[in-house]
Amino acid sequence: MKRLLVTGGAGFIGANFCHYWSATYPADRVVVLDALTYAGNLASIGELVQQQRLRFVHGDICERDRVAGLMREESIDTVVNFAAESHVDRSIEDPQSFLRTNVMGTHALLEAARSAWGPAADRGMRRFHHVSTDEVYGSLSPADPAFTESTPYAPNSPYSASKAAADHIVRAYAHTYGVPCTISNCSNNYGPYQFPEKLLPLCIVNLLEGRPLPIYGDGLQIRDWLHVGDHCRAIDLILRASPVGETWNVGGGSTEPNIRIVEAVCDLVDAAFRRRPDLRQRFPGSAPAQNRSSRSLMQHVRDRPGHDRRYAVDGSKIARLGFVAQTSPAAGFAATVHWYLENERWWRDIVSGAYRDWYARQYAAS
Ligand code: NAD
Ligand code: TYD
């Protein structure tokens, strides 16, 4: 039986991980530590909290002593660190908060683990897993091979630079102090509970509201898309099977230009409207409710500064550990569109609540 501290468990991937873990290992103890920034949403794990299948603690990973106390109190043996500022566009507007949480926060968390777990010899089956991104490797040219675990780090945005710095600190704490760490560098995730500032949920929500779908630049930037459920299974596998000190690239093996992703989402929404007459009443502002194709909302806008052109992950190392992505993009995108249609309350509370001001500014002209 494990006793997990899941930091950032009220965010997108963290919440999915909590659902996955409590369904797969119901006897384990899960404690979530989350600062509930704009991206954290208790509603994403509300059911688990109500059913007392996890304990939620409102707190900041930068509070080293408090975190160490929590780890002692709960006899935590496994830390999974999802807590982060995660949106590239925001990192361009406000790098400071990214350095604070992603770099200083990860450092504070490592110190807390070092303090709570004592000298290296006493660490037994303990594990500190740090969740990172493929963006630390920078941008690929069309002919470059996919990122492997030995690709040199070359981060280009304040977000990816802060994640790269955190990875280096984790590695140094494993090497210098014997903190039993592993790291995963994963590609772009999509699925339920993703905050509607990231490409897929942004497009779904905008489509349903009849707002433009912003395509940065020519839309030919390439990402490697992975369903969040597969990411959760990969982390589980790493926790169970990886030796301490290893890093693992995780990808879906499905690389597509952004514009194709947006077109696919448009077509899925249009197909849903054709099958279900109730959607016209629920979303009267959407293009299909007005007999137009959702693709008509696609709009090329100014490119993101320093926009990375292409990411692709070589997943052969984790494949040798037994990992295979189970959800195809076709099935995963369809399931994600369906989830947002069925969970309108979840995203409407965000769009009209804490996120309202950002949304209003962003779409003031539309
Ligand atoms: P998210 O922005 O949806 O959630 C982040 C969570 O961390 C939120 O609940 C937020 O409240 C919490 N948080 C932020 N600062 C905190 C602090 N100082 N103390 C405690 N909690 C804090 O992010 P996500 O998309 O779920 O990403 C989770 C992790 O996975 C991040 O480290 C990210 O870099 C990494 N990652 C994300 C993707 C992706 O496609 N989303 C891909 C690869 C890796
Ligand atoms: P995003 O979801 O922000 O993830 P990341 O920047 O971490 O890869 O963006 C995915 C891709 O989609 C990225 O190339 C930027 C692009 N994009 C748009 O074209 N329009 C948008 O409105 C957003 C949010 C992203």
Coordinates of C-alpha atoms and ligand atoms in Angstrom, one line a residue:
M1 CA 0.0 0.0 0.0
K2 CA 1.4 3.4 -1.0
R3 CA 0.9 6.8 0.7
L4 CA 1.0 9.4 -2.0
L5 CA 1.4 13.2 -2.0
V6 CA 0.0 14.5 -5.3
T7 CA 1.0 18.1 -5.7
G8 CA -1.1 20.1 -8.2
G9 CA -3.9 17.4 -7.9
A10 CA -6.6 19.9 -8.6
G11 CA -5.2 20.8 -12.1
F12 CA -5.8 19.0 -15.3
I13 CA -3.3 16.1 -15.3
G14 CA -3.2 15.9 -11.5
A15 CA -7.0 15.5 -11.2
N16 CA -7.0 12.8 -13.9
F17 CA -4.2 11.1 -12.0
C18 CA -6.2 11.2 -8.7
H19 CA -9.2 9.6 -10.5
Y20 CA -7.0 7.0 -12.1
W21 CA -5.1 6.2 -8.9
S22 CA -8.1 5.9 -6.6
A23 CA -9.9 3.7 -9.1
T24 CA -6.9 1.5 -9.6
Y25 CA -5.5 1.3 -6.1
P26 CA -8.5 2.1 -3.8
A27 CA -6.6 0.9 -0.7
D28 CA -3.8 3.6 -1.1
R29 CA -3.8 6.8 0.8
V30 CA -3.8 9.9 -1.5
V31 CA -3.2 13.4 -0.2
V32 CA -3.5 16.3 -2.6
L33 CA -1.6 19.5 -2.0
D34 CA -2.7 22.3 -4.3
A35 CA -2.5 26.1 -4.1
L36 CA -5.7 26.5 -6.2
T37 CA -4.3 29.0 -8.6
Y38 CA -6.6 30.0 -11.5
A39 CA -5.8 26.6 -13.0
G40 CA -6.7 24.6 -10.0
N41 CA -10.3 23.5 -9.6
L42 CA -11.6 21.6 -6.7
A43 CA -14.7 20.6 -8.7
S44 CA -12.3 18.3 -10.8
I45 CA -11.7 16.1 -7.7
G46 CA -14.8 17.1 -5.7
E47 CA -16.4 13.7 -5.8
L48 CA -13.2 12.0 -4.5
V49 CA -13.0 14.5 -1.7
Q50 CA -16.7 14.1 -0.7
Q51 CA -16.4 10.3 -0.8
Q52 CA -13.3 10.7 1.4
R53 CA -11.2 8.8 -1.2
L54 CA -8.5 11.5 -0.9
R55 CA -7.6 14.3 1.5
F56 CA -7.3 17.7 0.0
V57 CA -4.9 20.2 1.6
H58 CA -4.9 23.8 0.3
G59 CA -1.3 24.9 0.2
D60 CA 1.8 25.9 -1.7
I61 CA 4.7 23.7 -2.7
C62 CA 7.0 26.6 -1.9
E63 CA 6.1 26.3 1.8
R64 CA 8.9 23.8 2.6
D65 CA 8.4 23.3 6.3
R66 CA 4.7 22.9 6.0
V67 CA 5.1 20.4 3.3
A68 CA 7.7 18.4 5.3
G69 CA 5.3 18.5 8.2
L70 CA 2.5 17.1 6.0
M71 CA 4.7 14.4 4.7
R72 CA 5.7 13.3 8.2
E73 CA 2.1 13.5 9.5
E74 CA 0.8 11.4 6.6
S75 CA 3.9 9.1 6.4
I76 CA 4.1 9.9 2.7
D77 CA 6.3 7.4 0.8
T78 CA 5.6 8.7 -2.8
V79 CA 5.5 12.3 -4.1
V80 CA 4.2 12.9 -7.6
N81 CA 4.8 16.6 -8.5
F82 CA 2.3 18.0 -11.0
A83 CA 2.2 21.5 -9.3
A84 CA 3.3 24.1 -11.9
E85 CA 2.4 27.1 -13.9
S86 CA 1.8 25.3 -17.2
H87 CA 0.7 27.7 -20.0
V88 CA 3.3 29.0 -22.4
D89 CA 1.4 32.1 -23.4
R90 CA 1.1 33.2 -19.7
S91 CA 4.8 32.5 -19.2
I92 CA 5.5 35.1 -22.0
E93 CA 3.3 37.6 -20.2
D94 CA 4.5 36.9 -16.6
P95 CA 7.6 34.7 -16.3
Q96 CA 8.0 35.5 -12.6
S97 CA 5.3 33.2 -11.3
F98 CA 6.8 30.4 -13.5
L99 CA 10.2 30.7 -11.9
R100 CA 8.6 30.9 -8.4
T101 CA 6.5 27.7 -8.6
N102 CA 8.3 25.6 -11.2
V103 CA 11.8 26.3 -10.0
M104 CA 11.7 27.4 -6.4
G105 CA 8.6 25.3 -5.7
T106 CA 10.3 22.1 -7.0
H107 CA 13.4 22.9 -5.0
A108 CA 11.3 23.5 -1.8
L109 CA 9.5 20.2 -2.4
L110 CA 12.8 18.3 -2.8
E111 CA 14.0 19.9 0.5
A112 CA 10.8 18.9 2.2
A113 CA 11.3 15.3 1.0
R114 CA 14.9 15.3 2.1
S115 CA 13.9 16.6 5.5
A116 CA 10.9 14.3 6.0
W117 CA 12.6 11.2 4.7
G118 CA 15.9 11.5 6.5
P119 CA 19.3 10.1 5.4
A120 CA 19.6 8.3 2.2
A121 CA 19.9 4.9 3.9
D122 CA 16.4 5.2 5.4
R123 CA 14.6 5.9 2.2
G124 CA 13.6 2.3 1.4
M125 CA 10.8 2.2 -1.1
R126 CA 10.3 6.0 -1.3
R127 CA 10.0 7.8 -4.5
F128 CA 9.9 11.4 -5.7
H129 CA 8.5 11.5 -9.2
H130 CA 8.7 14.8 -11.1
V131 CA 6.3 15.4 -14.0
S132 CA 8.0 17.4 -16.8
T133 CA 7.5 18.2 -20.4
D134 CA 9.0 17.4 -23.8
E135 CA 9.2 21.2 -24.3
V136 CA 12.5 21.2 -22.4
Y137 CA 14.2 19.9 -25.6
G138 CA 13.2 22.9 -27.7
S139 CA 12.1 22.9 -31.3
L140 CA 12.8 20.3 -34.0
S141 CA 13.3 21.0 -37.7
P142 CA 11.3 18.8 -40.1
A143 CA 14.1 16.3 -40.6
D144 CA 15.3 16.1 -37.0
P145 CA 14.8 12.8 -35.2
A146 CA 12.3 12.8 -32.3
F147 CA 13.4 13.7 -28.8
T148 CA 15.2 10.9 -26.9
E149 CA 16.2 11.0 -23.2
S150 CA 19.7 12.1 -24.3
T151 CA 18.6 15.0 -26.5
P152 CA 20.3 18.1 -25.1
Y153 CA 18.0 20.5 -23.3
A154 CA 17.3 23.7 -25.3
P155 CA 14.2 25.3 -23.9
N156 CA 12.8 28.3 -25.7
S157 CA 10.0 29.8 -23.6
P158 CA 10.1 31.0 -20.0
Y159 CA 7.7 28.0 -19.3
S160 CA 10.0 25.4 -20.8
A161 CA 13.1 27.1 -19.3
S162 CA 11.6 26.9 -15.8
K163 CA 10.7 23.2 -16.3
A164 CA 14.2 22.5 -17.6
A165 CA 15.7 24.2 -14.5
A166 CA 13.4 22.1 -12.3
D167 CA 14.5 18.9 -14.0
H168 CA 18.2 19.8 -13.4
I169 CA 17.5 20.5 -9.7
V170 CA 15.7 17.2 -9.4
R171 CA 18.6 15.4 -11.0
A172 CA 21.1 17.1 -8.8
Y173 CA 19.2 16.2 -5.6
A174 CA 19.1 12.6 -6.7
H175 CA 22.8 12.6 -7.5
T176 CA 24.1 14.7 -4.6
Y177 CA 21.7 13.9 -1.7
G178 CA 20.3 10.5 -2.8
V179 CA 16.7 11.7 -3.0
P180 CA 15.1 8.8 -4.8
C181 CA 13.9 10.7 -7.9
T182 CA 12.5 9.8 -11.3
I183 CA 11.5 12.3 -14.1
S184 CA 9.0 12.0 -17.0
N185 CA 9.0 14.3 -20.0
C186 CA 5.7 14.1 -21.6
S187 CA 4.2 15.5 -24.8
N188 CA 1.0 17.5 -25.2
N189 CA -1.9 16.0 -23.2
Y190 CA -5.6 16.4 -23.8
G191 CA -8.7 15.0 -22.1
P192 CA -11.2 15.8 -19.4
Y193 CA -10.7 18.6 -16.9
Q194 CA -8.3 20.6 -19.1
F195 CA -8.5 24.3 -18.5
P196 CA -10.0 26.1 -21.5
E197 CA -6.9 28.1 -22.3
K198 CA -5.1 25.1 -23.9
L199 CA -5.7 24.4 -27.6
L200 CA -8.3 21.6 -27.5
P201 CA -10.6 22.7 -24.7
L202 CA -10.3 26.4 -25.9
C203 CA -11.5 25.4 -29.3
I204 CA -14.3 23.2 -28.0
V205 CA -15.6 25.9 -25.6
N206 CA -15.2 28.7 -28.2
L207 CA -17.0 26.6 -30.8
L208 CA -20.0 26.0 -28.5
E209 CA -20.2 29.7 -27.8
G210 CA -19.7 30.8 -31.4
R211 CA -16.4 32.6 -30.8
P212 CA -13.4 32.5 -33.2
L213 CA -10.9 29.7 -33.0
P214 CA -7.5 31.4 -32.9
I215 CA -4.8 29.6 -35.0
Y216 CA -1.4 31.0 -34.2
G217 CA 0.5 31.9 -37.3
D218 CA 0.2 29.4 -40.2
G219 CA -1.1 26.7 -37.8
L220 CA 1.5 24.2 -39.2
Q221 CA 3.3 23.8 -35.8
I222 CA 3.4 20.2 -34.9
R223 CA 2.7 18.6 -31.5
D224 CA 2.7 15.0 -30.3
W225 CA -0.7 14.4 -28.8
L226 CA -1.3 12.0 -25.9
H227 CA -4.5 11.2 -24.0
V228 CA -4.2 12.1 -20.4
G229 CA -5.3 8.7 -19.3
D230 CA -2.3 7.2 -21.1
H231 CA 0.0 9.7 -19.3
C232 CA -1.4 8.6 -16.0
R233 CA -0.7 4.9 -16.8
A234 CA 2.8 5.8 -17.9
I235 CA 3.5 7.5 -14.5
D236 CA 2.0 4.5 -12.7
L237 CA 4.4 2.2 -14.6
I238 CA 7.4 4.4 -13.8
L239 CA 6.5 4.4 -10.1
R240 CA 6.3 0.7 -10.1
A241 CA 9.0 -0.3 -12.5
S242 CA 11.6 2.4 -12.9
P243 CA 15.0 2.3 -11.1
V244 CA 15.7 5.5 -9.2
G245 CA 17.5 8.2 -11.1
E246 CA 16.0 7.4 -14.5
T247 CA 14.2 9.8 -16.9
W248 CA 11.5 8.7 -19.3
N249 CA 10.1 10.4 -22.4
V250 CA 6.3 9.8 -22.9
G251 CA 4.5 10.5 -26.1
G252 CA 1.5 9.4 -28.1
G253 CA 3.4 8.8 -31.3
S254 CA 0.7 10.9 -33.1
T255 CA 2.2 14.1 -34.5
E256 CA -0.2 16.5 -36.2
P257 CA -0.1 20.2 -37.2
N258 CA -2.3 22.3 -35.0
I259 CA -4.6 23.3 -37.9
R260 CA -5.5 19.6 -38.5
I261 CA -6.3 19.2 -34.8
V262 CA -8.6 22.2 -34.9
E263 CA -10.3 20.9 -38.1
A264 CA -10.8 17.5 -36.5
V265 CA -12.4 19.1 -33.4
C266 CA -14.7 21.2 -35.6
D267 CA -15.9 18.2 -37.5
L268 CA -16.5 16.2 -34.3
V269 CA -18.7 19.0 -33.0
D270 CA -20.6 19.3 -36.3
A271 CA -21.2 15.6 -36.3
A272 CA -22.5 15.7 -32.7
F273 CA -24.9 18.5 -33.6
R274 CA -26.2 16.4 -36.5
R275 CA -26.8 13.4 -34.2
R276 CA -28.3 15.3 -31.3
P277 CA -31.0 17.9 -31.9
D278 CA -30.9 19.1 -28.2
L279 CA -27.4 20.7 -28.8
R280 CA -29.0 23.4 -31.0
Q281 CA -31.1 24.5 -28.1
R282 CA -28.2 24.3 -25.6
F283 CA -25.7 26.1 -27.7
P284 CA -27.7 28.6 -29.9
G285 CA -24.6 30.8 -30.5
S286 CA -22.6 27.9 -32.1
A287 CA -22.0 27.8 -35.8
P288 CA -23.8 24.5 -36.4
A289 CA -26.9 25.8 -34.6
Q290 CA -26.9 28.6 -37.2
N291 CA -26.4 26.1 -40.1
R292 CA -22.7 27.0 -40.6
S293 CA -19.8 24.7 -40.4
S294 CA -17.7 25.0 -37.2
R295 CA -14.6 25.4 -39.4
S296 CA -16.0 28.8 -40.4
L297 CA -14.9 30.0 -37.0
M298 CA -11.2 29.2 -37.6
Q299 CA -9.2 32.4 -37.7
H300 CA -5.4 32.9 -38.2
V301 CA -4.1 35.3 -35.6
R302 CA -0.6 36.8 -34.7
D303 CA 1.9 34.0 -33.9
R304 CA 3.1 33.3 -30.4
P305 CA 6.5 35.0 -29.9
G306 CA 9.3 32.3 -30.1
H307 CA 6.8 29.7 -31.0
D308 CA 8.3 26.2 -31.2
R309 CA 7.7 24.7 -34.6
R310 CA 7.8 21.0 -34.0
Y311 CA 7.9 18.5 -31.1
A312 CA 8.1 14.7 -31.5
V313 CA 8.8 12.2 -28.8
D314 CA 10.8 9.0 -29.2
G315 CA 9.0 6.7 -26.7
S316 CA 11.1 3.6 -27.3
K317 CA 12.7 3.6 -23.8
I318 CA 9.4 3.5 -22.0
A319 CA 8.0 1.1 -24.5
R320 CA 10.7 -1.3 -23.3
L321 CA 9.2 -0.9 -19.8
G322 CA 5.9 -2.1 -21.3
F323 CA 4.2 1.2 -22.1
V324 CA 1.9 1.5 -25.1
A325 CA -0.5 4.4 -25.5
Q326 CA -4.0 2.8 -25.6
T327 CA -6.1 5.7 -26.8
S328 CA -5.9 6.7 -30.5
P329 CA -6.2 10.4 -31.3
A330 CA -9.5 9.7 -33.2
A331 CA -11.0 7.9 -30.2
G332 CA -9.5 10.3 -27.7
F333 CA -10.5 13.5 -29.4
A334 CA -14.1 12.2 -29.9
A335 CA -14.2 11.2 -26.2
T336 CA -12.9 14.7 -25.2
V337 CA -15.5 16.5 -27.3
H338 CA -18.2 14.3 -25.7
W339 CA -16.8 15.0 -22.2
Y340 CA -17.0 18.8 -22.7
L341 CA -20.6 18.5 -24.1
E342 CA -21.6 16.4 -21.1
N343 CA -19.8 18.6 -18.5
E344 CA -21.0 22.0 -19.5
R345 CA -21.3 23.1 -15.9
W346 CA -17.6 22.4 -15.2
W347 CA -16.4 24.7 -18.0
R348 CA -19.1 27.3 -17.7
D349 CA -18.2 27.9 -14.1
I350 CA -14.7 28.6 -15.3
V351 CA -15.6 30.8 -18.2
S352 CA -18.0 32.9 -16.1
G353 CA -16.1 32.7 -12.8
A354 CA -12.4 33.2 -12.0
Y355 CA -11.5 33.1 -15.6
R356 CA -14.1 35.6 -16.7
D357 CA -11.8 38.7 -16.9
W358 CA -9.2 36.9 -19.0
Y359 CA -11.8 35.6 -21.3
A360 CA -13.5 39.0 -21.6
R361 CA -10.3 40.7 -22.5
Q362 CA -9.3 38.0 -25.0
Y363 CA -12.6 38.0 -26.8
A364 CA -13.7 41.6 -26.3
A365 CA -13.5 42.2 -30.0
S366 CA -15.5 39.2 -31.1
Ligands
NAD1 P1 -2.5 22.8 -14.8 O1 -2.0 24.2 -15.0 O2 -3.8 22.3 -15.3 O3 -2.5 22.5 -13.2 C1 -1.5 22.9 -12.3 C2 -2.0 22.7 -10.9 O4 -0.9 23.1 -10.0 C3 -3.2 23.6 -10.5 O5 -4.1 22.8 -9.8 C4 -2.6 24.7 -9.7 O6 -3.5 25.2 -8.7 C5 -1.4 23.9 -9.0 N1 -0.4 24.9 -8.5 C6 0.2 25.9 -9.2 N2 1.1 26.5 -8.5 C7 1.2 25.8 -7.3 C8 1.9 25.9 -6.1 N3 2.9 26.9 -6.0 N4 1.7 25.1 -5.1 C9 0.8 24.1 -5.2 N5 0.0 24.0 -6.3 C10 0.2 24.8 -7.3 O7 -1.3 21.9 -15.3 P2 -1.3 20.5 -16.0 O8 -1.6 20.7 -17.5 O9 -2.2 19.6 -15.2 O10 0.2 20.1 -15.9 C11 0.7 19.3 -14.8 C12 2.2 19.1 -14.9 O11 2.4 18.3 -16.1 C13 3.0 20.4 -15.1 O12 4.2 20.2 -14.4 C14 3.3 20.5 -16.6 O13 4.5 21.1 -16.8 C15 3.3 19.0 -16.9 N6 3.0 18.7 -18.3 C16 1.8 19.1 -18.9 C17 1.5 18.8 -20.2 C18 0.2 19.2 -20.8 O14 0.0 19.0 -22.0 N7 -0.7 19.8 -20.0 C19 2.4 18.0 -20.9 C20 3.6 17.6 -20.3 C21 3.8 17.9 -19.0
TYD2 P1 -1.0 24.8 -26.0 O1 -2.3 24.0 -25.8 O2 -0.9 26.1 -25.4 O3 0.2 23.9 -25.6 P2 1.8 24.1 -25.8 O4 2.0 25.5 -26.1 O5 2.3 23.7 -24.4 O6 2.2 23.1 -26.9 O7 -0.8 24.9 -27.6 C1 -0.7 23.8 -28.4 C2 -0.4 24.4 -29.8 O8 -1.5 25.1 -30.3 C3 0.8 25.4 -29.8 O9 1.6 25.2 -31.0 C4 0.2 26.7 -29.8 C5 -1.1 26.5 -30.6 N1 -2.3 27.3 -30.2 C6 -3.0 28.0 -31.1 O10 -2.7 28.0 -32.4 N2 -4.1 28.8 -30.7 C7 -4.4 28.9 -29.4 O11 -5.4 29.6 -29.1 C8 -3.7 28.1 -28.4 C9 -4.0 28.2 -27.0 C10 -2.6 27.4 -28.9

